[in-house]
PDB file of C-alpha atoms in Angstrom:
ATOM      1  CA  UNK Q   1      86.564 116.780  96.834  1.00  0.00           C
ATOM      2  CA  UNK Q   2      89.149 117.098  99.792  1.00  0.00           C
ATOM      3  CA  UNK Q   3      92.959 116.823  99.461  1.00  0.00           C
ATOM      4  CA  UNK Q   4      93.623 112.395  99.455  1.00  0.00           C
ATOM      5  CA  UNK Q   5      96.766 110.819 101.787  1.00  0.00           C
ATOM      6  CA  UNK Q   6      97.657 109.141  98.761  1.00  0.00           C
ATOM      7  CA  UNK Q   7      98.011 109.375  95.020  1.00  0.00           C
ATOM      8  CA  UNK Q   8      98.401 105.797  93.162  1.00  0.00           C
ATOM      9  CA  UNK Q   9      99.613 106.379  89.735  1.00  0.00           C
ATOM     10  CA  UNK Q  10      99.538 103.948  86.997  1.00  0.00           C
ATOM     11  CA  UNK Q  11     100.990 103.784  83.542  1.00  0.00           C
ATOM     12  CA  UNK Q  12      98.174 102.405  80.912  1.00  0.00           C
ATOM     13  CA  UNK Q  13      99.412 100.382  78.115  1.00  0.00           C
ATOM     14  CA  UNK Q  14      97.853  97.488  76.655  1.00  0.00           C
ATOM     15  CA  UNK Q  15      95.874  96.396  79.664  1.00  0.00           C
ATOM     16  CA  UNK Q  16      93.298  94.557  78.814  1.00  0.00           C
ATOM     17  CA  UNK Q  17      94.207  91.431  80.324  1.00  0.00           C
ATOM     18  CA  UNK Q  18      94.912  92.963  83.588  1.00  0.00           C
ATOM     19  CA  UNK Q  19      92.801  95.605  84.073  1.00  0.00           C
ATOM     20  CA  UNK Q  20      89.603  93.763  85.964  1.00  0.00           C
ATOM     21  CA  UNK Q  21      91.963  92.076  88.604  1.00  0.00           C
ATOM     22  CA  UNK Q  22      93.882  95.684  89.133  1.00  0.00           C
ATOM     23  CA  UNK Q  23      90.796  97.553  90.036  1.00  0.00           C
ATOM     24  CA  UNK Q  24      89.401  94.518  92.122  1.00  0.00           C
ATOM     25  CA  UNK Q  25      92.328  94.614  94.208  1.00  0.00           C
ATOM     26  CA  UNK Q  26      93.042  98.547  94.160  1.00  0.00           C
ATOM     27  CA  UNK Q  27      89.542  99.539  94.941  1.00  0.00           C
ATOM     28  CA  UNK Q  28      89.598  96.784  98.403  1.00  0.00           C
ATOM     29  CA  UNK Q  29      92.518  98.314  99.475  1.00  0.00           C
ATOM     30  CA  UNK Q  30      91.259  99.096 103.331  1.00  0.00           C
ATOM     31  CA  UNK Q  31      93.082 102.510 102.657  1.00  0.00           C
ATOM     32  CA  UNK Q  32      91.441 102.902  99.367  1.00  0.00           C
ATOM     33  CA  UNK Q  33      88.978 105.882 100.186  1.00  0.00           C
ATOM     34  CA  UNK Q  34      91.943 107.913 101.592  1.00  0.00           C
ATOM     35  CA  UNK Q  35      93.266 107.210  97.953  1.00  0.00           C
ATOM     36  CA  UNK Q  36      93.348 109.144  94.552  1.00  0.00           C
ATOM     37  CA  UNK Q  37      93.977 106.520  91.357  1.00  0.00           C
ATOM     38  CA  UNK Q  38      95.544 108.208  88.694  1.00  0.00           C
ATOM     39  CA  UNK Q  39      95.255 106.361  85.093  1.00  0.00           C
ATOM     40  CA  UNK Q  40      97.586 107.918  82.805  1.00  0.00           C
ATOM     41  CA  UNK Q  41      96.778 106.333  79.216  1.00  0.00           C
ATOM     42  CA  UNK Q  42      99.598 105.630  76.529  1.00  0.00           C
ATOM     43  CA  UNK Q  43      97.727 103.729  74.233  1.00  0.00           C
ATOM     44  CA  UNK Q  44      97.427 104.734  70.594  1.00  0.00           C
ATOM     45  CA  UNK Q  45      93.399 104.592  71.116  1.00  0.00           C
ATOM     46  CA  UNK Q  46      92.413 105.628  74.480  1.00  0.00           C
ATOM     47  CA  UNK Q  47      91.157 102.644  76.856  1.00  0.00           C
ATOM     48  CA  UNK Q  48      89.126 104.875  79.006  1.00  0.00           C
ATOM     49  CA  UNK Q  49      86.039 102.055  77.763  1.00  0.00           C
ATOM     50  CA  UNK Q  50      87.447  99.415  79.720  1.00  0.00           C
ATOM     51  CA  UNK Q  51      87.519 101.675  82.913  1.00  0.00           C
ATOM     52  CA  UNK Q  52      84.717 103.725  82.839  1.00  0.00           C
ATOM     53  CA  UNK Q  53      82.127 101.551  84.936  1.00  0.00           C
ATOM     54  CA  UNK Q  54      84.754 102.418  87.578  1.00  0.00           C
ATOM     55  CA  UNK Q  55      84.839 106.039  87.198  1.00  0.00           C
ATOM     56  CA  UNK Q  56      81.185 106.280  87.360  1.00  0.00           C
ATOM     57  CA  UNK Q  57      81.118 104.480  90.663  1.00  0.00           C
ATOM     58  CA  UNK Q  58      84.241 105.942  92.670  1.00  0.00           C
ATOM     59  CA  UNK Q  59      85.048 109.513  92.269  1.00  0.00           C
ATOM     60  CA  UNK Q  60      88.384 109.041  93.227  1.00  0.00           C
ATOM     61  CA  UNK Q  61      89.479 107.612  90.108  1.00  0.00           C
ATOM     62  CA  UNK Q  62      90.906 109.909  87.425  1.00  0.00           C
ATOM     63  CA  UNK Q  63      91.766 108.418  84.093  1.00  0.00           C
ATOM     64  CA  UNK Q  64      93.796 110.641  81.286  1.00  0.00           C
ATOM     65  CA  UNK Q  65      95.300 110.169  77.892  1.00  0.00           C
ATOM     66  CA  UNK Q  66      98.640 111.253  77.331  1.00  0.00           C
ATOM     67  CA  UNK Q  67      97.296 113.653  74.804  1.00  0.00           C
ATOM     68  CA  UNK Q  68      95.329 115.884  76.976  1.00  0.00           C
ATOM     69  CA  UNK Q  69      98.710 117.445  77.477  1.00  0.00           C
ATOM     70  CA  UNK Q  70      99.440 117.836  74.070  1.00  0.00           C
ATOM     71  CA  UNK Q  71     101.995 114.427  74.107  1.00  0.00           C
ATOM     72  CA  UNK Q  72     101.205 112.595  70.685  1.00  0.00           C
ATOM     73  CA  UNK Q  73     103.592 109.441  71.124  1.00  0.00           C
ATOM     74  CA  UNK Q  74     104.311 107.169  74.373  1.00  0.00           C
ATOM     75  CA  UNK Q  75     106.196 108.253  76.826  1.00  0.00           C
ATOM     76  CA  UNK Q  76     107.498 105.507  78.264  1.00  0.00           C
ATOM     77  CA  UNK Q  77     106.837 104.328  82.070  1.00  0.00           C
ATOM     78  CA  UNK Q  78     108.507 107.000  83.520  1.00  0.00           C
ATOM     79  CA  UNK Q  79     107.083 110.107  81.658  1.00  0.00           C
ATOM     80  CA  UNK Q  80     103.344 108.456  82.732  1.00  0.00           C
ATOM     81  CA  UNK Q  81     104.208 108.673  86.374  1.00  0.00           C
ATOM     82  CA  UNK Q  82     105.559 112.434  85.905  1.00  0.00           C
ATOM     83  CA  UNK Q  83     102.554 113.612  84.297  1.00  0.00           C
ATOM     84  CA  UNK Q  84     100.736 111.697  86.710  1.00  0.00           C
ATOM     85  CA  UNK Q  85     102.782 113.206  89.457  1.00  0.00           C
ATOM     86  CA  UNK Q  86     102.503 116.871  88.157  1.00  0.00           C
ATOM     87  CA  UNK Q  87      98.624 116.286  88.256  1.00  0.00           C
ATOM     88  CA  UNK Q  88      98.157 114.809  92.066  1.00  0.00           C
ATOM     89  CA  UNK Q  89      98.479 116.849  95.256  1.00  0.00           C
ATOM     90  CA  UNK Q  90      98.544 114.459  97.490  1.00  0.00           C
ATOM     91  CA  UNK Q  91     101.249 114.198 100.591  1.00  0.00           C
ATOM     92  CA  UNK Q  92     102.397 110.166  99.648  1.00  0.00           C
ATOM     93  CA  UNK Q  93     102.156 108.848  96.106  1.00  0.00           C
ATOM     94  CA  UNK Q  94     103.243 105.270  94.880  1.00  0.00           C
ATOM     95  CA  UNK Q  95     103.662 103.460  91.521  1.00  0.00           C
ATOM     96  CA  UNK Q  96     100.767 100.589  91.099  1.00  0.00           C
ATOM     97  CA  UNK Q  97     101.598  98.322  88.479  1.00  0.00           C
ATOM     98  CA  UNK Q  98      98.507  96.843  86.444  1.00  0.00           C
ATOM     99  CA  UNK Q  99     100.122  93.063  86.816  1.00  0.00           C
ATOM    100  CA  UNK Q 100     100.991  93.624  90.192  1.00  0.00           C
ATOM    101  CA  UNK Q 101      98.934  92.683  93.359  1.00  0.00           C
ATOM    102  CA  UNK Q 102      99.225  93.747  96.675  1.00  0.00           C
ATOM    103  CA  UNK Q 103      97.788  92.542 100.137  1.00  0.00           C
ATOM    104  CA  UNK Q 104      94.347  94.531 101.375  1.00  0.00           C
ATOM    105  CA  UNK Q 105      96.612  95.966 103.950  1.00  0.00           C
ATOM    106  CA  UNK Q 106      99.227  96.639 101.643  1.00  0.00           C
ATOM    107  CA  UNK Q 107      98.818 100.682 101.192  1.00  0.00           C
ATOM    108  CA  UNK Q 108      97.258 100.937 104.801  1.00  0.00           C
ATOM    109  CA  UNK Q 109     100.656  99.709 106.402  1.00  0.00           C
ATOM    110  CA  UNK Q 110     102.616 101.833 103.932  1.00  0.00           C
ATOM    111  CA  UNK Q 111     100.883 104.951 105.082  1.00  0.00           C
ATOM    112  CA  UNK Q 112     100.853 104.188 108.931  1.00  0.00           C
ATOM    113  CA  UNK Q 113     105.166 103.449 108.180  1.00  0.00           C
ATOM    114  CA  UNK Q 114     105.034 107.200 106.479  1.00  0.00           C
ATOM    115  CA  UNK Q 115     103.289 108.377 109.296  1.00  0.00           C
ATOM    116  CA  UNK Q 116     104.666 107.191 112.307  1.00  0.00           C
ATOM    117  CA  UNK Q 117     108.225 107.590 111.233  1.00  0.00           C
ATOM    118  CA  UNK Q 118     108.079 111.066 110.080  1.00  0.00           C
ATOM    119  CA  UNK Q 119     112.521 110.667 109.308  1.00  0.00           C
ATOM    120  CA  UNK Q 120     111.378 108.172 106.703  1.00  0.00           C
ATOM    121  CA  UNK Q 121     110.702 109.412 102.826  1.00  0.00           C
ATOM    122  CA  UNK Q 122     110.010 106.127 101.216  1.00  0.00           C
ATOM    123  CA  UNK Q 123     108.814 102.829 102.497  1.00  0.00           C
ATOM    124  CA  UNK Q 124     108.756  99.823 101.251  1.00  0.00           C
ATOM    125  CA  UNK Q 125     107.829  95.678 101.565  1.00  0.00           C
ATOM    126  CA  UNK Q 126     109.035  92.037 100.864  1.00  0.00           C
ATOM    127  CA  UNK Q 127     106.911  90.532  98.047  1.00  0.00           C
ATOM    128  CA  UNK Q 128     106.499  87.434  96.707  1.00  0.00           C
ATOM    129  CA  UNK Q 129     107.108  86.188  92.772  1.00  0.00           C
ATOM    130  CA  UNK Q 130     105.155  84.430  90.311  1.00  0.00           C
ATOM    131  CA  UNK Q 131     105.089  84.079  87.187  1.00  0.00           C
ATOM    132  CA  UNK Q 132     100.905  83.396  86.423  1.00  0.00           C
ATOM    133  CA  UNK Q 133      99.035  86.709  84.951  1.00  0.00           C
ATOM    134  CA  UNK Q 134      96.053  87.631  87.411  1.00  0.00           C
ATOM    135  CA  UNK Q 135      96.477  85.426  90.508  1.00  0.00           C
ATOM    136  CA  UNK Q 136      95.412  86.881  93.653  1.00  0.00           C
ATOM    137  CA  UNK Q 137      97.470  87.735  96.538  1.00  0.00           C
ATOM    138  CA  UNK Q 138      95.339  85.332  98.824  1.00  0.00           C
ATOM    139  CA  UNK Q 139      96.009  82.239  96.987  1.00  0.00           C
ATOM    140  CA  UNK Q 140      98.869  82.640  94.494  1.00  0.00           C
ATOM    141  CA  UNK Q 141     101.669  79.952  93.283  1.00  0.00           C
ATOM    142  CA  UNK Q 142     104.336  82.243  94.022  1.00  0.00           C
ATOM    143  CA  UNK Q 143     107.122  79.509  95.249  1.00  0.00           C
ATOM    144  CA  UNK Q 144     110.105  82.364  95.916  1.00  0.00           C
ATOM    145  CA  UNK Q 145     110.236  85.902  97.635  1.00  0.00           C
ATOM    146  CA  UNK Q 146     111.609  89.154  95.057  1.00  0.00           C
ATOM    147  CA  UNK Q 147     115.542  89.925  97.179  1.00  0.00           C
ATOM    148  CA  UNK Q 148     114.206  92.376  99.756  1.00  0.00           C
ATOM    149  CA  UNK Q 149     117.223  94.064 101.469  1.00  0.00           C
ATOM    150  CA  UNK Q 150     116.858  96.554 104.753  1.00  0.00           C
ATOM    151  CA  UNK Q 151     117.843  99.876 103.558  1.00  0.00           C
ATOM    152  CA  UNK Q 152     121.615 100.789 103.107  1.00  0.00           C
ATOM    153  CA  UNK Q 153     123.105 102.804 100.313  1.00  0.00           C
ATOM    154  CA  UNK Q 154     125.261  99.394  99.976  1.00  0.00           C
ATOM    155  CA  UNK Q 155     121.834  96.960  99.925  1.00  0.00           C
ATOM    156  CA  UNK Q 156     120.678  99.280  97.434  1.00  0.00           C
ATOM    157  CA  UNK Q 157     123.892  99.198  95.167  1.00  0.00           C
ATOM    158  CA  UNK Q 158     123.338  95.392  94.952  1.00  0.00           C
ATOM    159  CA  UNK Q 159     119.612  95.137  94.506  1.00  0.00           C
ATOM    160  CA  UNK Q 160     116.695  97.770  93.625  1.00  0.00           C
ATOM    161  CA  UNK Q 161     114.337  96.730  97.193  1.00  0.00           C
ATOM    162  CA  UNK Q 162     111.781  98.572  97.127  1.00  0.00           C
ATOM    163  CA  UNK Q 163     111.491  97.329  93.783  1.00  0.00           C
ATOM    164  CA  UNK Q 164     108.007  97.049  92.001  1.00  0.00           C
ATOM    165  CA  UNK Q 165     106.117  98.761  95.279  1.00  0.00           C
ATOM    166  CA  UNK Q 166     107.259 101.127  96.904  1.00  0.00           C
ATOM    167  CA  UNK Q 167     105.319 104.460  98.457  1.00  0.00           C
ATOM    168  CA  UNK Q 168     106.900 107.898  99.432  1.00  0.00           C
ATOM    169  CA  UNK Q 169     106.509 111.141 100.260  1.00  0.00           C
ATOM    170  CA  UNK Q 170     105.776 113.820  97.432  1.00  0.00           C
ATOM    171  CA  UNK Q 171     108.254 116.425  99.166  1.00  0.00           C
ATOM    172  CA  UNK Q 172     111.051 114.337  97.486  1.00  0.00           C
ATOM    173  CA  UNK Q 173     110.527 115.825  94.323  1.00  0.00           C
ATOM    174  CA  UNK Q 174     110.871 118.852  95.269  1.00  0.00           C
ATOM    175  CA  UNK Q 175     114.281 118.654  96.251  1.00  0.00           C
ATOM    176  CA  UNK Q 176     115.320 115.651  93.829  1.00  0.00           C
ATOM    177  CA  UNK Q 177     113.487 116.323  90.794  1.00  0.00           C
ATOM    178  CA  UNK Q 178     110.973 113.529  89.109  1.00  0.00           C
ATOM    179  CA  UNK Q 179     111.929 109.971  87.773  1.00  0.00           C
ATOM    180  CA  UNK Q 180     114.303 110.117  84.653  1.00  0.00           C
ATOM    181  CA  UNK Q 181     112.035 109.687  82.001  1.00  0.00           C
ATOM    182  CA  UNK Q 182     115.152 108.896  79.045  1.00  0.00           C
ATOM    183  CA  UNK Q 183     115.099 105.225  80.865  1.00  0.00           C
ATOM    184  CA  UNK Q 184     113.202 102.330  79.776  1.00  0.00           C
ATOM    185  CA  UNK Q 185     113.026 100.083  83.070  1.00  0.00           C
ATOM    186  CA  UNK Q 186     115.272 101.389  85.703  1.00  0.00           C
ATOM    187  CA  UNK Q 187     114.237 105.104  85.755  1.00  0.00           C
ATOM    188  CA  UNK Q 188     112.570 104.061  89.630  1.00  0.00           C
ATOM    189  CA  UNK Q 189     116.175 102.178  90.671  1.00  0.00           C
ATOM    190  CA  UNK Q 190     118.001 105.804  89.453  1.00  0.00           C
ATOM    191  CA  UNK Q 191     115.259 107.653  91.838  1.00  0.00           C
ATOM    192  CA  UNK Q 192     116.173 105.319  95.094  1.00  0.00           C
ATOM    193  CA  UNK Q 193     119.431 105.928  94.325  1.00  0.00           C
ATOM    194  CA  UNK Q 194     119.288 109.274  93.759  1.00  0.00           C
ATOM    195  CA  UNK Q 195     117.348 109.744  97.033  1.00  0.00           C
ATOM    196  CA  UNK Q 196     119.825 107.393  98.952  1.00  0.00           C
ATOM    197  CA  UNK Q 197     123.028 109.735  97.519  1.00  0.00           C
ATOM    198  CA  UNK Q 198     121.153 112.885  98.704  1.00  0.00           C
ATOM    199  CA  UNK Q 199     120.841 111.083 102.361  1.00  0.00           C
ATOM    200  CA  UNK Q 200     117.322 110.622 101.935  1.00  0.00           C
ATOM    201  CA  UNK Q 201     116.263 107.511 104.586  1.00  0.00           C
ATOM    202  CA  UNK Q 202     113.790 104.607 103.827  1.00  0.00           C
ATOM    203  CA  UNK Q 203     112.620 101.560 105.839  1.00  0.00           C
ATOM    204  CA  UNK Q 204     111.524  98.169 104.778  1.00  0.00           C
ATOM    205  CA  UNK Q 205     108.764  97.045 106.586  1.00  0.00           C
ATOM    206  CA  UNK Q 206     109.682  93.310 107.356  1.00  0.00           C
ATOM    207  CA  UNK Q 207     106.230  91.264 105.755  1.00  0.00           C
ATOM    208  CA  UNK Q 208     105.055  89.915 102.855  1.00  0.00           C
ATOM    209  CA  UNK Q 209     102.567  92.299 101.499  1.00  0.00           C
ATOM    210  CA  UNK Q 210     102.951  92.634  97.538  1.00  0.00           C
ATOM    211  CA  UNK Q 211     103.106  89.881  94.905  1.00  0.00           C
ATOM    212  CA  UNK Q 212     105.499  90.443  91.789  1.00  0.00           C
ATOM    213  CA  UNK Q 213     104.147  89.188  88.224  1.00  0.00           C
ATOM    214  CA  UNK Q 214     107.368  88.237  86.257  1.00  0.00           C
ATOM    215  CA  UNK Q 215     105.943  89.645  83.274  1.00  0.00           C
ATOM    216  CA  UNK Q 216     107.462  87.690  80.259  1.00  0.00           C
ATOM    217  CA  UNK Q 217     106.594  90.647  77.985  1.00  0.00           C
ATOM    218  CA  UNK Q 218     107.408  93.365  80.790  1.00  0.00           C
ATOM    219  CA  UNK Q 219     110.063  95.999  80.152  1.00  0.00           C
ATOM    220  CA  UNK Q 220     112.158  94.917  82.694  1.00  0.00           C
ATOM    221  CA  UNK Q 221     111.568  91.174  82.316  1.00  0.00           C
ATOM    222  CA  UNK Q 222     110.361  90.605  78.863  1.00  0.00           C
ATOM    223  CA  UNK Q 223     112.267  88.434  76.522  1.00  0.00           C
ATOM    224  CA  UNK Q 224     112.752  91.678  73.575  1.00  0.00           C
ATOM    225  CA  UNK Q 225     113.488  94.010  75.927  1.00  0.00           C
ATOM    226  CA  UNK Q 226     115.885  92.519  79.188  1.00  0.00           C
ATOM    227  CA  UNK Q 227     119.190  92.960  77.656  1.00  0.00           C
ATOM    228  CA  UNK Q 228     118.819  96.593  77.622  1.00  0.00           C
ATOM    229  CA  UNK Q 229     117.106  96.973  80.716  1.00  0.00           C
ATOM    230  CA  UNK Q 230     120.133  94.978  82.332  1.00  0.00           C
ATOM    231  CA  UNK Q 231     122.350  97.073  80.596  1.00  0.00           C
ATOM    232  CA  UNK Q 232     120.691 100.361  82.464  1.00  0.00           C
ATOM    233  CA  UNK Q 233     120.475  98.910  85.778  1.00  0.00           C
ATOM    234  CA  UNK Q 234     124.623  98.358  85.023  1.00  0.00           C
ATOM    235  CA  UNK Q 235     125.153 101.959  83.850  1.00  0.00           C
ATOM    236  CA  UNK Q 236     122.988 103.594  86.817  1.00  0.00           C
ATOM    237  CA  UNK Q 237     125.352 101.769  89.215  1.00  0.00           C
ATOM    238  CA  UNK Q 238     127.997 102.951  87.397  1.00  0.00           C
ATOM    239  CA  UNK Q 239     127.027 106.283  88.004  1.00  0.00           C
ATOM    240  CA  UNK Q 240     126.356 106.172  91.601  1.00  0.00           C
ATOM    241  CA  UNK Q 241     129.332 104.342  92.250  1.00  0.00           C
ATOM    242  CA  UNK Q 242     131.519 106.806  90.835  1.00  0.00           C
ATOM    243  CA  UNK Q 243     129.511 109.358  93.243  1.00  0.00           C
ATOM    244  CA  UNK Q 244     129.902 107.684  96.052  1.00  0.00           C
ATOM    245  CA  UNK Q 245     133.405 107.222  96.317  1.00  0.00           C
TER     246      UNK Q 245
END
């Protein structure tokens, strides 16, 4: 099969109740067919079942378990998207979130940004927020927009914008390494900076194109698990302030 623009990597855990309105949006992406999905699956017992109707009809879905590469236990968010990673070729990759939703045009723009701006390694959009499971980006309840900032090392010191969507170019790993697997929830924000410290330019493009579940038993918005992803967001800061000055 040839070489896909884009590899779309998502973490698998406990998915059940999202998994039918994921692939109905990710598979009418307009961009879709220039797309590889990668499903990298945490879960103690496998939930290939619940996706395999799908990978009979598109073969541009791939679905593994984590132990296919010998990992018995969870990795975590940010190990999924590295093994992911390590198993794509593609030139652009971005995260997509199973409780997160995304216009049709939503990857299309992000790879036209990519291409037309070949100075720009990561791209990213203004989304809305809700806080209703499974709602679809056409008609949502979302009453308030996720803090979007235009790209500055400064915007990004104060608030993580490209946030639950972004897409970039592969190359970047090459020179920065892959997402810090040790963090829970802000392994992405340590990336952006990362990329920011190293001079590394992104763009926002200015419309409304993703929509945000606040996730009450997410890892960076649940209830059992926000104090400590606060607490990382605060020491990743730390860190880059210190490097920037």
């Amino acid at each position: 099969m040839p070489k896909k623009k884009v590899s779309l990597i998502t973490s698998m855990f406990n998915c059940r109740d999202y998994i039918d309105r994921f692939m109905e949006n990710i598979t009418n992406q307009t961009a879709f067919n220039d797309c590889d999905l990668i499903l990298l699956d945490a879960n103690e017992v496998s939930e290939r079942p619940i996706v395999e109707s799908y990978l009979e009809q598109y073969d541009n879905i791939k679905h593994f378990h984590i132990s296919e590469f010998g990992i018995l236990n969870d990795p975590g968010v940010y190990g999924c998207w590295n093994l992911a990673i390590r198993n794509s070729d593609s030139d652009f990759i971005t995260n997509t979130n199973l409780d997160d939703i995304r216009s049709r045009y939503a990857i299309e723009s992000q790879i036209s940004c990519l291409n037309d701006n070949p100075d720009i390694d990561v791209v990213y959009y203004r989304t809305l927020e809700t806080d209703k499971p499974n709602e679809t980006f056409e008609n949502n309840s979302a009453e308030k927009e996720f803090p979007c900032l235009d790209y500055s090392f400064d915007s990004l010191m104060r608030v993580n914008s490209p946030h639950c969507q972004p897409m970039w170019r592969r190359s970047i790993h090459n020179e920065l390494g892959l997402f810090n697997d040790t963090l829970m929830s802000a392994g992405d924000y340590e990336m952006w900076l990362r990329c920011a410290q190293a001079g590394i330019k992104m763009k926002k493009i200015d419309k409304i194109l993703g929509l945000y579940f606040r996730n009450p038993e997410g890892v960076s918005s649940g209830s059992k698990t926000l104090d400590k992803a606060i607490h990382e967001v605060m020491q990743v800061r730390k860190q880059y302030t210190r490097s920037y000055i």
